[in-house]
Coordinates of C-alpha atoms and ligand atoms in Angstrom, one line a residue:
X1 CA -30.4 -62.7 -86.7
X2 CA -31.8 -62.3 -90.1
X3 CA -30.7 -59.7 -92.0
X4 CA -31.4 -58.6 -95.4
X5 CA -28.3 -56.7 -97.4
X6 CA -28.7 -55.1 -100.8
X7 CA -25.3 -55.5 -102.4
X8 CA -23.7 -53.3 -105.5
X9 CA -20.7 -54.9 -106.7
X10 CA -20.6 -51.8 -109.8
X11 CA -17.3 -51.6 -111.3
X12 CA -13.8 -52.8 -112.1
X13 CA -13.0 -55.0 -109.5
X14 CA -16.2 -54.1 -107.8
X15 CA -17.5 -57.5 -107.9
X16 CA -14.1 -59.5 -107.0
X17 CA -14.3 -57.6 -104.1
X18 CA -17.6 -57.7 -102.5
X19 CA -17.7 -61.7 -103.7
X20 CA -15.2 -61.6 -101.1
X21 CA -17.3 -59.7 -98.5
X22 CA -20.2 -61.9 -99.2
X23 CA -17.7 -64.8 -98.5
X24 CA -16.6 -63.5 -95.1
X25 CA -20.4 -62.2 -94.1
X26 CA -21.1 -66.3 -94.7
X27 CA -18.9 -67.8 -92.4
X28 CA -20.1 -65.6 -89.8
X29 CA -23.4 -66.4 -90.3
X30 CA -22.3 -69.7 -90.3
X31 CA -20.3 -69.6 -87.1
X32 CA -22.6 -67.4 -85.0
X33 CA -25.9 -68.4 -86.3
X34 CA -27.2 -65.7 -88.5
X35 CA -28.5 -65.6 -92.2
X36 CA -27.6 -62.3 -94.4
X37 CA -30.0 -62.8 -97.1
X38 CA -28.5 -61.0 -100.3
X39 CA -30.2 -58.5 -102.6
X40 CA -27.8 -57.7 -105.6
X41 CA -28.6 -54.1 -107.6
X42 CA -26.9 -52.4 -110.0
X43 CA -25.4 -49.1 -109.9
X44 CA -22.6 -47.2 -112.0
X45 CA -21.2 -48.0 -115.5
X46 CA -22.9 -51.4 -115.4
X47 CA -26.5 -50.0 -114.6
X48 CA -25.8 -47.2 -117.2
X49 CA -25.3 -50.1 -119.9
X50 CA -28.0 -52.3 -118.7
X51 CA -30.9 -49.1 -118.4
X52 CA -29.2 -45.8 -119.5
X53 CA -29.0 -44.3 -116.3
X54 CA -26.3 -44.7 -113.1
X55 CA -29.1 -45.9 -110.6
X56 CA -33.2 -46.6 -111.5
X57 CA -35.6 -45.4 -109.1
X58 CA -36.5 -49.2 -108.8
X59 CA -32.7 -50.3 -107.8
X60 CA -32.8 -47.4 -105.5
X61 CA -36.1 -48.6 -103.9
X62 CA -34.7 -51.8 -103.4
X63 CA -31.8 -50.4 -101.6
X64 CA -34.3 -48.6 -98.9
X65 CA -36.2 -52.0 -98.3
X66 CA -33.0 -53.6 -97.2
X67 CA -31.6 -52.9 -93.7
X68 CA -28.1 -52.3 -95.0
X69 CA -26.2 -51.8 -98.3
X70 CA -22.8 -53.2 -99.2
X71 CA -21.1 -51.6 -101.7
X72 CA -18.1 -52.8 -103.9
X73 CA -17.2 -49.9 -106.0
X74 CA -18.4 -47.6 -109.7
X75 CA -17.0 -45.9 -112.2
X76 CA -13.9 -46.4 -115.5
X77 CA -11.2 -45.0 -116.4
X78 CA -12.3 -41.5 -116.2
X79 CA -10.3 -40.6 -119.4
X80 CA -11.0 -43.4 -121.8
X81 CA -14.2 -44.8 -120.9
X82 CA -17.3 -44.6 -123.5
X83 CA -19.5 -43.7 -119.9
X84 CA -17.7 -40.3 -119.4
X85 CA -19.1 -38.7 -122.8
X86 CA -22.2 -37.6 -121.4
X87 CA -23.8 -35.3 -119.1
X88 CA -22.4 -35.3 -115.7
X89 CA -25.5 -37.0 -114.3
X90 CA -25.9 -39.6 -116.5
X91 CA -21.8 -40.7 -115.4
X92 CA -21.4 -43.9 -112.7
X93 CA -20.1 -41.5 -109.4
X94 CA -23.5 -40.0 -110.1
X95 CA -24.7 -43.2 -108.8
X96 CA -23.1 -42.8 -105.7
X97 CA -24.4 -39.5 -104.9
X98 CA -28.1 -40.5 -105.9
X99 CA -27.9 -43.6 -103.8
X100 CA -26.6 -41.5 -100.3
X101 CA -29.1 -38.8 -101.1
X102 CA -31.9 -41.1 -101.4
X103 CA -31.0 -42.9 -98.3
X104 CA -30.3 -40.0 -96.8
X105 CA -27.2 -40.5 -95.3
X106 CA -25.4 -38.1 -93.9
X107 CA -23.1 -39.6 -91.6
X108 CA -19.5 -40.4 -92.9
X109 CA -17.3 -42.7 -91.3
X110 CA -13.8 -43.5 -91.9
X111 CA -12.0 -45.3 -90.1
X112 CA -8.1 -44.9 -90.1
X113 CA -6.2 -47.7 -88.0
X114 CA -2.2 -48.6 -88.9
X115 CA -1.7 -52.2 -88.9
X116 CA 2.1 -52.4 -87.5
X117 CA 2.6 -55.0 -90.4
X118 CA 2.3 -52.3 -92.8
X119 CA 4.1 -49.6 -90.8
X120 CA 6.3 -49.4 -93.5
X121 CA 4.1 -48.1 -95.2
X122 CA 3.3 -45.1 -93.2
X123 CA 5.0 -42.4 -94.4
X124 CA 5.3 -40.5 -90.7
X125 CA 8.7 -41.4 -88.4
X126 CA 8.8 -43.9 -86.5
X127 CA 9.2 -42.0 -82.7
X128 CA 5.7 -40.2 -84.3
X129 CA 4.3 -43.7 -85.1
X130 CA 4.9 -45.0 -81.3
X131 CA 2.2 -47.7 -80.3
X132 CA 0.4 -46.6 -84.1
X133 CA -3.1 -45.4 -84.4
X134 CA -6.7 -46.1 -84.3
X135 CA -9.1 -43.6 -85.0
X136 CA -12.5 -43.0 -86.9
X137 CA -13.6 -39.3 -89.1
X138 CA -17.0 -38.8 -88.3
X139 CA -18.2 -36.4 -91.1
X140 CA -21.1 -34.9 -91.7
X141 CA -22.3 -35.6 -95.4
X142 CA -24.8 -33.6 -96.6
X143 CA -24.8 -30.2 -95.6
X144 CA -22.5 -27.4 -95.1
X145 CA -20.3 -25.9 -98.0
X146 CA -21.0 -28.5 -100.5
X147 CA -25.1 -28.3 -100.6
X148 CA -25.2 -24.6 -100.1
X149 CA -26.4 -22.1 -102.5
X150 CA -23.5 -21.1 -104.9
X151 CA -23.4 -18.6 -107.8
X152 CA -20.9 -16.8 -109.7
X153 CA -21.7 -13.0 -111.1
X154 CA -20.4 -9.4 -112.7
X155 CA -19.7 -6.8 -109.5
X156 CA -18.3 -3.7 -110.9
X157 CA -16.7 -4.9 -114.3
X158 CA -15.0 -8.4 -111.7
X159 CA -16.2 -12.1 -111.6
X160 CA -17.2 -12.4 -108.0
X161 CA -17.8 -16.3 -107.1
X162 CA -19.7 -16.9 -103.8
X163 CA -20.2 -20.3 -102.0
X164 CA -22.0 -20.2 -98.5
X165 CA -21.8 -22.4 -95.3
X166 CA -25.2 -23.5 -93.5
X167 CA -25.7 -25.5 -90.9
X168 CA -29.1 -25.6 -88.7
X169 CA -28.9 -26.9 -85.0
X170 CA -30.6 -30.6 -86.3
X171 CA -27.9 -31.1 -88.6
X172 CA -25.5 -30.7 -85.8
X173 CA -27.2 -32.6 -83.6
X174 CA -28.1 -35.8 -85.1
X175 CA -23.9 -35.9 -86.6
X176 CA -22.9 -35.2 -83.0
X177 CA -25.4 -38.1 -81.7
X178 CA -24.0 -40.2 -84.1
X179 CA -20.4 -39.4 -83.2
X180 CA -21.0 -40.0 -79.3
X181 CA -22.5 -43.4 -79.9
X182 CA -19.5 -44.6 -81.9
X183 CA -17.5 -43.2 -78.8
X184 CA -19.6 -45.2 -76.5
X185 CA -18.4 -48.2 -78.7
X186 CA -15.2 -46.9 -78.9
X187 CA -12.2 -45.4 -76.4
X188 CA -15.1 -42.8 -75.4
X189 CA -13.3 -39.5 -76.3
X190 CA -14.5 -37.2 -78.9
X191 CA -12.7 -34.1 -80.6
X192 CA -14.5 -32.1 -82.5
X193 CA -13.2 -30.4 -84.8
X194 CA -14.1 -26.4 -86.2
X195 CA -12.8 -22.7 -87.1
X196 CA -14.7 -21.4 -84.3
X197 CA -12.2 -18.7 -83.9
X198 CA -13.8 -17.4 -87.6
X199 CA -17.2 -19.2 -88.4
X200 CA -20.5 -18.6 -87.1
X201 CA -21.4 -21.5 -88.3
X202 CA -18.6 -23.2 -86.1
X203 CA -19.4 -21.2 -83.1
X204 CA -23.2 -22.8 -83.7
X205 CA -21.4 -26.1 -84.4
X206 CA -19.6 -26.3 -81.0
X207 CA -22.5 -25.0 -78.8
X208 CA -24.7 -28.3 -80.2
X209 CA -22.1 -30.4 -79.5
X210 CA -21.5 -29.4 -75.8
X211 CA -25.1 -30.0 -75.5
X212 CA -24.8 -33.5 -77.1
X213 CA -22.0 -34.3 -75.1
X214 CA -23.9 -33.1 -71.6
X215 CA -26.4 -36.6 -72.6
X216 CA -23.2 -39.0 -72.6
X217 CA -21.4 -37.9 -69.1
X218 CA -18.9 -40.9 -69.9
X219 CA -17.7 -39.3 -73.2
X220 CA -14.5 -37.0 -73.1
X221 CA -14.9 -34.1 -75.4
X222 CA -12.5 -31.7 -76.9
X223 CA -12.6 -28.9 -79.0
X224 CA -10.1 -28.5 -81.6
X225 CA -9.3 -25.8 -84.5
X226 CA -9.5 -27.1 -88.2
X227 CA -5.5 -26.0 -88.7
X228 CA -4.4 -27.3 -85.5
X229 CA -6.1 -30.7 -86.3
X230 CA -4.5 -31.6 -89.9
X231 CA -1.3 -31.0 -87.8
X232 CA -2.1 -32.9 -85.1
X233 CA -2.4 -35.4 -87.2
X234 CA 1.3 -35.7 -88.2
X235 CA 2.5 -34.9 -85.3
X236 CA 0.2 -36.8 -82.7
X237 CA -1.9 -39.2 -84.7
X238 CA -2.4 -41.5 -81.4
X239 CA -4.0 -39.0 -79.5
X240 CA -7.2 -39.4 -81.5
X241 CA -10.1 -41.7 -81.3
X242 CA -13.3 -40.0 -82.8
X243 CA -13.1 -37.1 -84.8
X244 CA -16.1 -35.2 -85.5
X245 CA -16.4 -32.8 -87.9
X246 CA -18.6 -30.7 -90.6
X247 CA -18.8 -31.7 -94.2
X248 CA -15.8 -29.9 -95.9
X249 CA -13.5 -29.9 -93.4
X250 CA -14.3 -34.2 -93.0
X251 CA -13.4 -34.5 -96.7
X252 CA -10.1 -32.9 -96.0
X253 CA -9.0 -34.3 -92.8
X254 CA -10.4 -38.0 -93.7
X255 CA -8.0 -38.1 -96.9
X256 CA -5.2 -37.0 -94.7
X257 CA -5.9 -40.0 -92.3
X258 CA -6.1 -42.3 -94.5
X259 CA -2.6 -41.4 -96.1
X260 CA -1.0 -41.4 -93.0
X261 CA -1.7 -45.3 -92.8
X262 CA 0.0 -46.0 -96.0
X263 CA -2.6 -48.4 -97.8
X264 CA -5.9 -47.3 -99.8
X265 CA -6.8 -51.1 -100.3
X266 CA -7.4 -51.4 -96.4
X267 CA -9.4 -48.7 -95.7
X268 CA -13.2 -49.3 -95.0
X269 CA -15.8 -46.7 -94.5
X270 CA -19.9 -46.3 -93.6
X271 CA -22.2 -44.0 -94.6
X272 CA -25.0 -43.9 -92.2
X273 CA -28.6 -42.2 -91.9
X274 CA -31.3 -41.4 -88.9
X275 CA -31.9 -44.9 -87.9
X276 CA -29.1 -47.8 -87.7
X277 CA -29.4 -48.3 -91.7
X278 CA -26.5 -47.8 -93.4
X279 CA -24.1 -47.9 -96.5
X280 CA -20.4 -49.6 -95.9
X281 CA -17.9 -49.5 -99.2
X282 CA -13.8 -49.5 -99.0
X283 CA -12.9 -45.8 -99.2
X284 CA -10.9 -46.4 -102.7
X285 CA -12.5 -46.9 -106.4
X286 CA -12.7 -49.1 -109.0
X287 CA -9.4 -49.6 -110.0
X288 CA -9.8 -50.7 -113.7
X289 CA -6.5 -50.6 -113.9
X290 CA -6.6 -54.2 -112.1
X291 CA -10.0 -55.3 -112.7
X292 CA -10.7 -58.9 -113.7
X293 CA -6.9 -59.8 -112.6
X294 CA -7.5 -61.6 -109.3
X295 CA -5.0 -58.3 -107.8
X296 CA -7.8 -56.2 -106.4
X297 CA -7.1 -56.4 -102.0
X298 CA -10.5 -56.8 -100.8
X299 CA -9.5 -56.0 -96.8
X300 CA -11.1 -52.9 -97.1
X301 CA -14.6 -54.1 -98.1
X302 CA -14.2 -56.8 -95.9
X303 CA -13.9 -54.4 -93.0
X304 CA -16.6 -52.6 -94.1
X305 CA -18.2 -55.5 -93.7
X306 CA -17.3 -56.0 -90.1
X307 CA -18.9 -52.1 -89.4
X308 CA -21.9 -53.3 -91.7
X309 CA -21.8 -56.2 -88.6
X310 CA -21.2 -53.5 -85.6
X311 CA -23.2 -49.9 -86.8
X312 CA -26.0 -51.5 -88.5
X313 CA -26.9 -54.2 -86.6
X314 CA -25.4 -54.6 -83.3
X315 CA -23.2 -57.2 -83.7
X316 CA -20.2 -56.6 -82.0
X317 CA -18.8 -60.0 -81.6
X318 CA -19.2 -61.0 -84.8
X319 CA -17.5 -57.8 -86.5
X320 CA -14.5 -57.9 -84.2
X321 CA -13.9 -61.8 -85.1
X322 CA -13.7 -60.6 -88.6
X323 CA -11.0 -57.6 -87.7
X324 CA -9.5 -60.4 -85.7
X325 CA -9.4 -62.6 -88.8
X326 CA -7.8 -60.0 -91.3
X327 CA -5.1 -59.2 -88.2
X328 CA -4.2 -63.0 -88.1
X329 CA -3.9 -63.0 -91.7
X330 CA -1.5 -60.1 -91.9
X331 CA 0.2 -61.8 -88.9
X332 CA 1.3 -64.8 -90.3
X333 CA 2.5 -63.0 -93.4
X334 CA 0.2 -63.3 -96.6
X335 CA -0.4 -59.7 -98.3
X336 CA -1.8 -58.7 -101.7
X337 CA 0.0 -57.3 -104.5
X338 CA -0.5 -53.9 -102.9
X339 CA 0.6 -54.0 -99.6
X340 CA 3.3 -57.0 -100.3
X341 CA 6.8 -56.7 -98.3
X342 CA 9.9 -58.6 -98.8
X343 CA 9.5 -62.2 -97.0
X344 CA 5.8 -61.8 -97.0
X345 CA 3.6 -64.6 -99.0
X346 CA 2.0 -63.0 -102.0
X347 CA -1.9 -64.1 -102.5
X348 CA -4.7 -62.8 -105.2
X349 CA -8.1 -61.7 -104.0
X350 CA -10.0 -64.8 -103.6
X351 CA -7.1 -66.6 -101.8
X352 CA -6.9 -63.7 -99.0
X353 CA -11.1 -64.0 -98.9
X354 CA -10.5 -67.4 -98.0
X355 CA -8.0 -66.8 -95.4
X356 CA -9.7 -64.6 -93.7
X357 CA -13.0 -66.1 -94.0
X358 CA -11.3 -69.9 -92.5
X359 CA -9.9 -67.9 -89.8
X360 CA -13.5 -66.4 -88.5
Ligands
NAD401 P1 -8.8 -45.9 -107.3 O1 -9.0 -45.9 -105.9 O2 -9.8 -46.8 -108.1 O3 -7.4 -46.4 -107.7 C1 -6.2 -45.7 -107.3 C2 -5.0 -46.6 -107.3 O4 -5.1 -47.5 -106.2 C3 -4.9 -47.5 -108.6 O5 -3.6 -47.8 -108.9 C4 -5.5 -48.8 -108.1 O6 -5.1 -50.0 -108.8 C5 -5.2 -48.9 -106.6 N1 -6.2 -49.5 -105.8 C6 -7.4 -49.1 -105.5 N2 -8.1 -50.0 -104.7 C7 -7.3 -51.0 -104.6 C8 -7.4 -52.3 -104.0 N3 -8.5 -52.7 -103.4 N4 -6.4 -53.2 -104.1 C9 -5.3 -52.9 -104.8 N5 -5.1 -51.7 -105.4 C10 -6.1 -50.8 -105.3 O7 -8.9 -44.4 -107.8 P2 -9.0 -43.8 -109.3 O8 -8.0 -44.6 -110.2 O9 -8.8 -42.4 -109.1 O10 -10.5 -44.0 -109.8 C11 -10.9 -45.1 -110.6 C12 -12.4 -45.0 -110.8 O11 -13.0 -45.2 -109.5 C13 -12.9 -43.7 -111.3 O12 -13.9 -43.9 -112.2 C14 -13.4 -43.0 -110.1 O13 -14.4 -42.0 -110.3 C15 -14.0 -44.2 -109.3 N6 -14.1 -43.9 -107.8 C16 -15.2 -44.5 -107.3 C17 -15.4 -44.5 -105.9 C18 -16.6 -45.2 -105.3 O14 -17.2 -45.9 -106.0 N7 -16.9 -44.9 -104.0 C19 -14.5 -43.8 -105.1 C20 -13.3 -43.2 -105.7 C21 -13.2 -43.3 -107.1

């Protein structure tokens, strides 16, 4: 297969990290026959020092040409950076939400899986724990409480704030989709998760989902309250597989679940839009406090990686021989600075690119 992946290393250790990606993406292609052919933009505090501005129109068109887009990471030291004194849309995370509104993707997926290597980590008990978890936080990106019309005013002498929650049934319905096919690929169960109890726009939320689900007879669904989930989640993390859920509620729930497994630097996610394109970046940021130090862990963009593999372009095999690879890794014992445990062998960021990238 030929692919062609626009890559934005950005920030801080941004471009130690997807180096390592890149690494890992050529020994698959180099095992299994494929070429990634690499497109490399800028975006962040290194576009805003190259043209002024987070992301140009022209990196941004580049980015929609490309059938996928690997990110690294953007953005300083919020508090002592000389790209935080100006307006807040000329700052590096402005980059971010240009890029996933211009390729409109509104499909956020976060995986949380706990690696019994680093249970230690994982701050639940360990009769909670039990076999660990593996589950993904389908959440809806662009829409809902976040993109609806806001304004605060005077009523009767008081400030009165008001923020409103819209859904229509498309923006349900293509989330939902999105959500069932990841199930297919999956354990095939779904819960999806709303205040129906309260919200219209839940009530709307759950009706479009029952009729999604009526298309994939092989898909178990479940319905589950907003409250009862983020306990759920402490109490029962193993009982989930895909969670599906509206924007707000997503951002919530997906930080909780990635907590729960103990270590940002392994966390990978995907951003998706209509068609199979997507944008994959580790869940955490720049981390300048490391940058440049060979410390950064690069599993999580490396993982994103492997969904880059499965989501965008069907390749199944080939992304779970890289999950394989970073298992084996963990296995016989080498960690980064990050997630290092007594006994374990310590290795920077290039070395643990190359171990994983020998063992695909
Ligand atoms: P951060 O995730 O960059 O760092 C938090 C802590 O985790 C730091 O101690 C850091 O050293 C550590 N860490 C993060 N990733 C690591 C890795 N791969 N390996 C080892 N340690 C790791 O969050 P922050 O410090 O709040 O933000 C730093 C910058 O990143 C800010 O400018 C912020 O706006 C930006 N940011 C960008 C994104 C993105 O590009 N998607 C996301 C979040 C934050």
């Amino acid at each position: 297969m030929d692919c062609k992946v626009v890559t934005i290393p950005g920030d801080g250790i941004g471009p130690e990290i997807v180096r390592e990606a890149c690494k890992v993406l050529d020994k698959v292609a180099q095992v299994y026959g494929h070429s990634f052919h690499y497109n490399e933009i800028l975006m962040g505090g290194c576009s805003i020092d190259a043209y002024g501005v987070p992301l140009t129109e022209e990196a941004l068109e580049t980015a929609r040409q490309s059938d996928a887009v690997l990110l690294g990471a953007v953005g300083g030291n919020v508090g002592n950076s000389r790209w935080y004194d100006v307006a807040p849309n000329l700052r590096p995370e402005a980059g971010l939400l240009a890029i996933r509104k211009g390729l409109n993707l509104f499909a956020n997926i976060r995986p949380a899986y706990l690696y019994k290597e680093l249970a230690e980590a994982c701050p639940l008990k360990k009769e909670i724990i039990g076999d660990g978890f593996d589950m993904v936080i389908m959440r809806e990106l662009t829409g809902g409480l976040y993109f609806g019309e806001r304004h605060t005013e005077e009523v009767d002498g008081l400030l009165q704030a008001t923020d409103t929650l819209t859904y229509n049934e498309n923006e349900i319905r293509r989330i939902a989709i999105k959500a069932f096919d990841i199930a297919m690929k999956r354990r095939k169960s779904v819960i999806s998760v709303d205040k129906a109890n309260v919200l219209d726009s839940s009530r709307l939320w759950r009706k479009v989902v029952e009729e999604v689900a009526r298309e994939y007879p092989e898909v178990k669904l479940e319905h589950m309250l907003v409250d009862n989930c983020a306990m759920q989640l402490v109490m029962n993390p193993g009982q989930f597989d895909v969670v599906l859920t509206e924007n707000m509620f997503g951002d919530i729930l997906s930080d909780e679940a990635s907590m729960i497994t103990g270590s940002i630097g392994m966390l990978s996610s995907a951003s998706l839009n209509e068609s199979k394109f997507g944008m994959y970046e580790p869940s955490h940021g720049s981390a300048p406090d490391i940058a440049g130090k060979d410390l950064a862990n690069p599993i999580a963009t490396i993982l994103s990686a492997a969904m880059m593999l499965r989501y965008s372009f069907d390749l199944d095999k080939e992304a779970d021989a890289i999950e394989a690879a970073v298992q084996k890794v963990l296995t016989e014992g080498y960690r980064t600075a990050d997630i290092m445990s007594e006994g374990c062998t310590e290795v920077g960021t290039a070395r643990m690119g190359d171990l994983i990238a020998e063992r695909i």
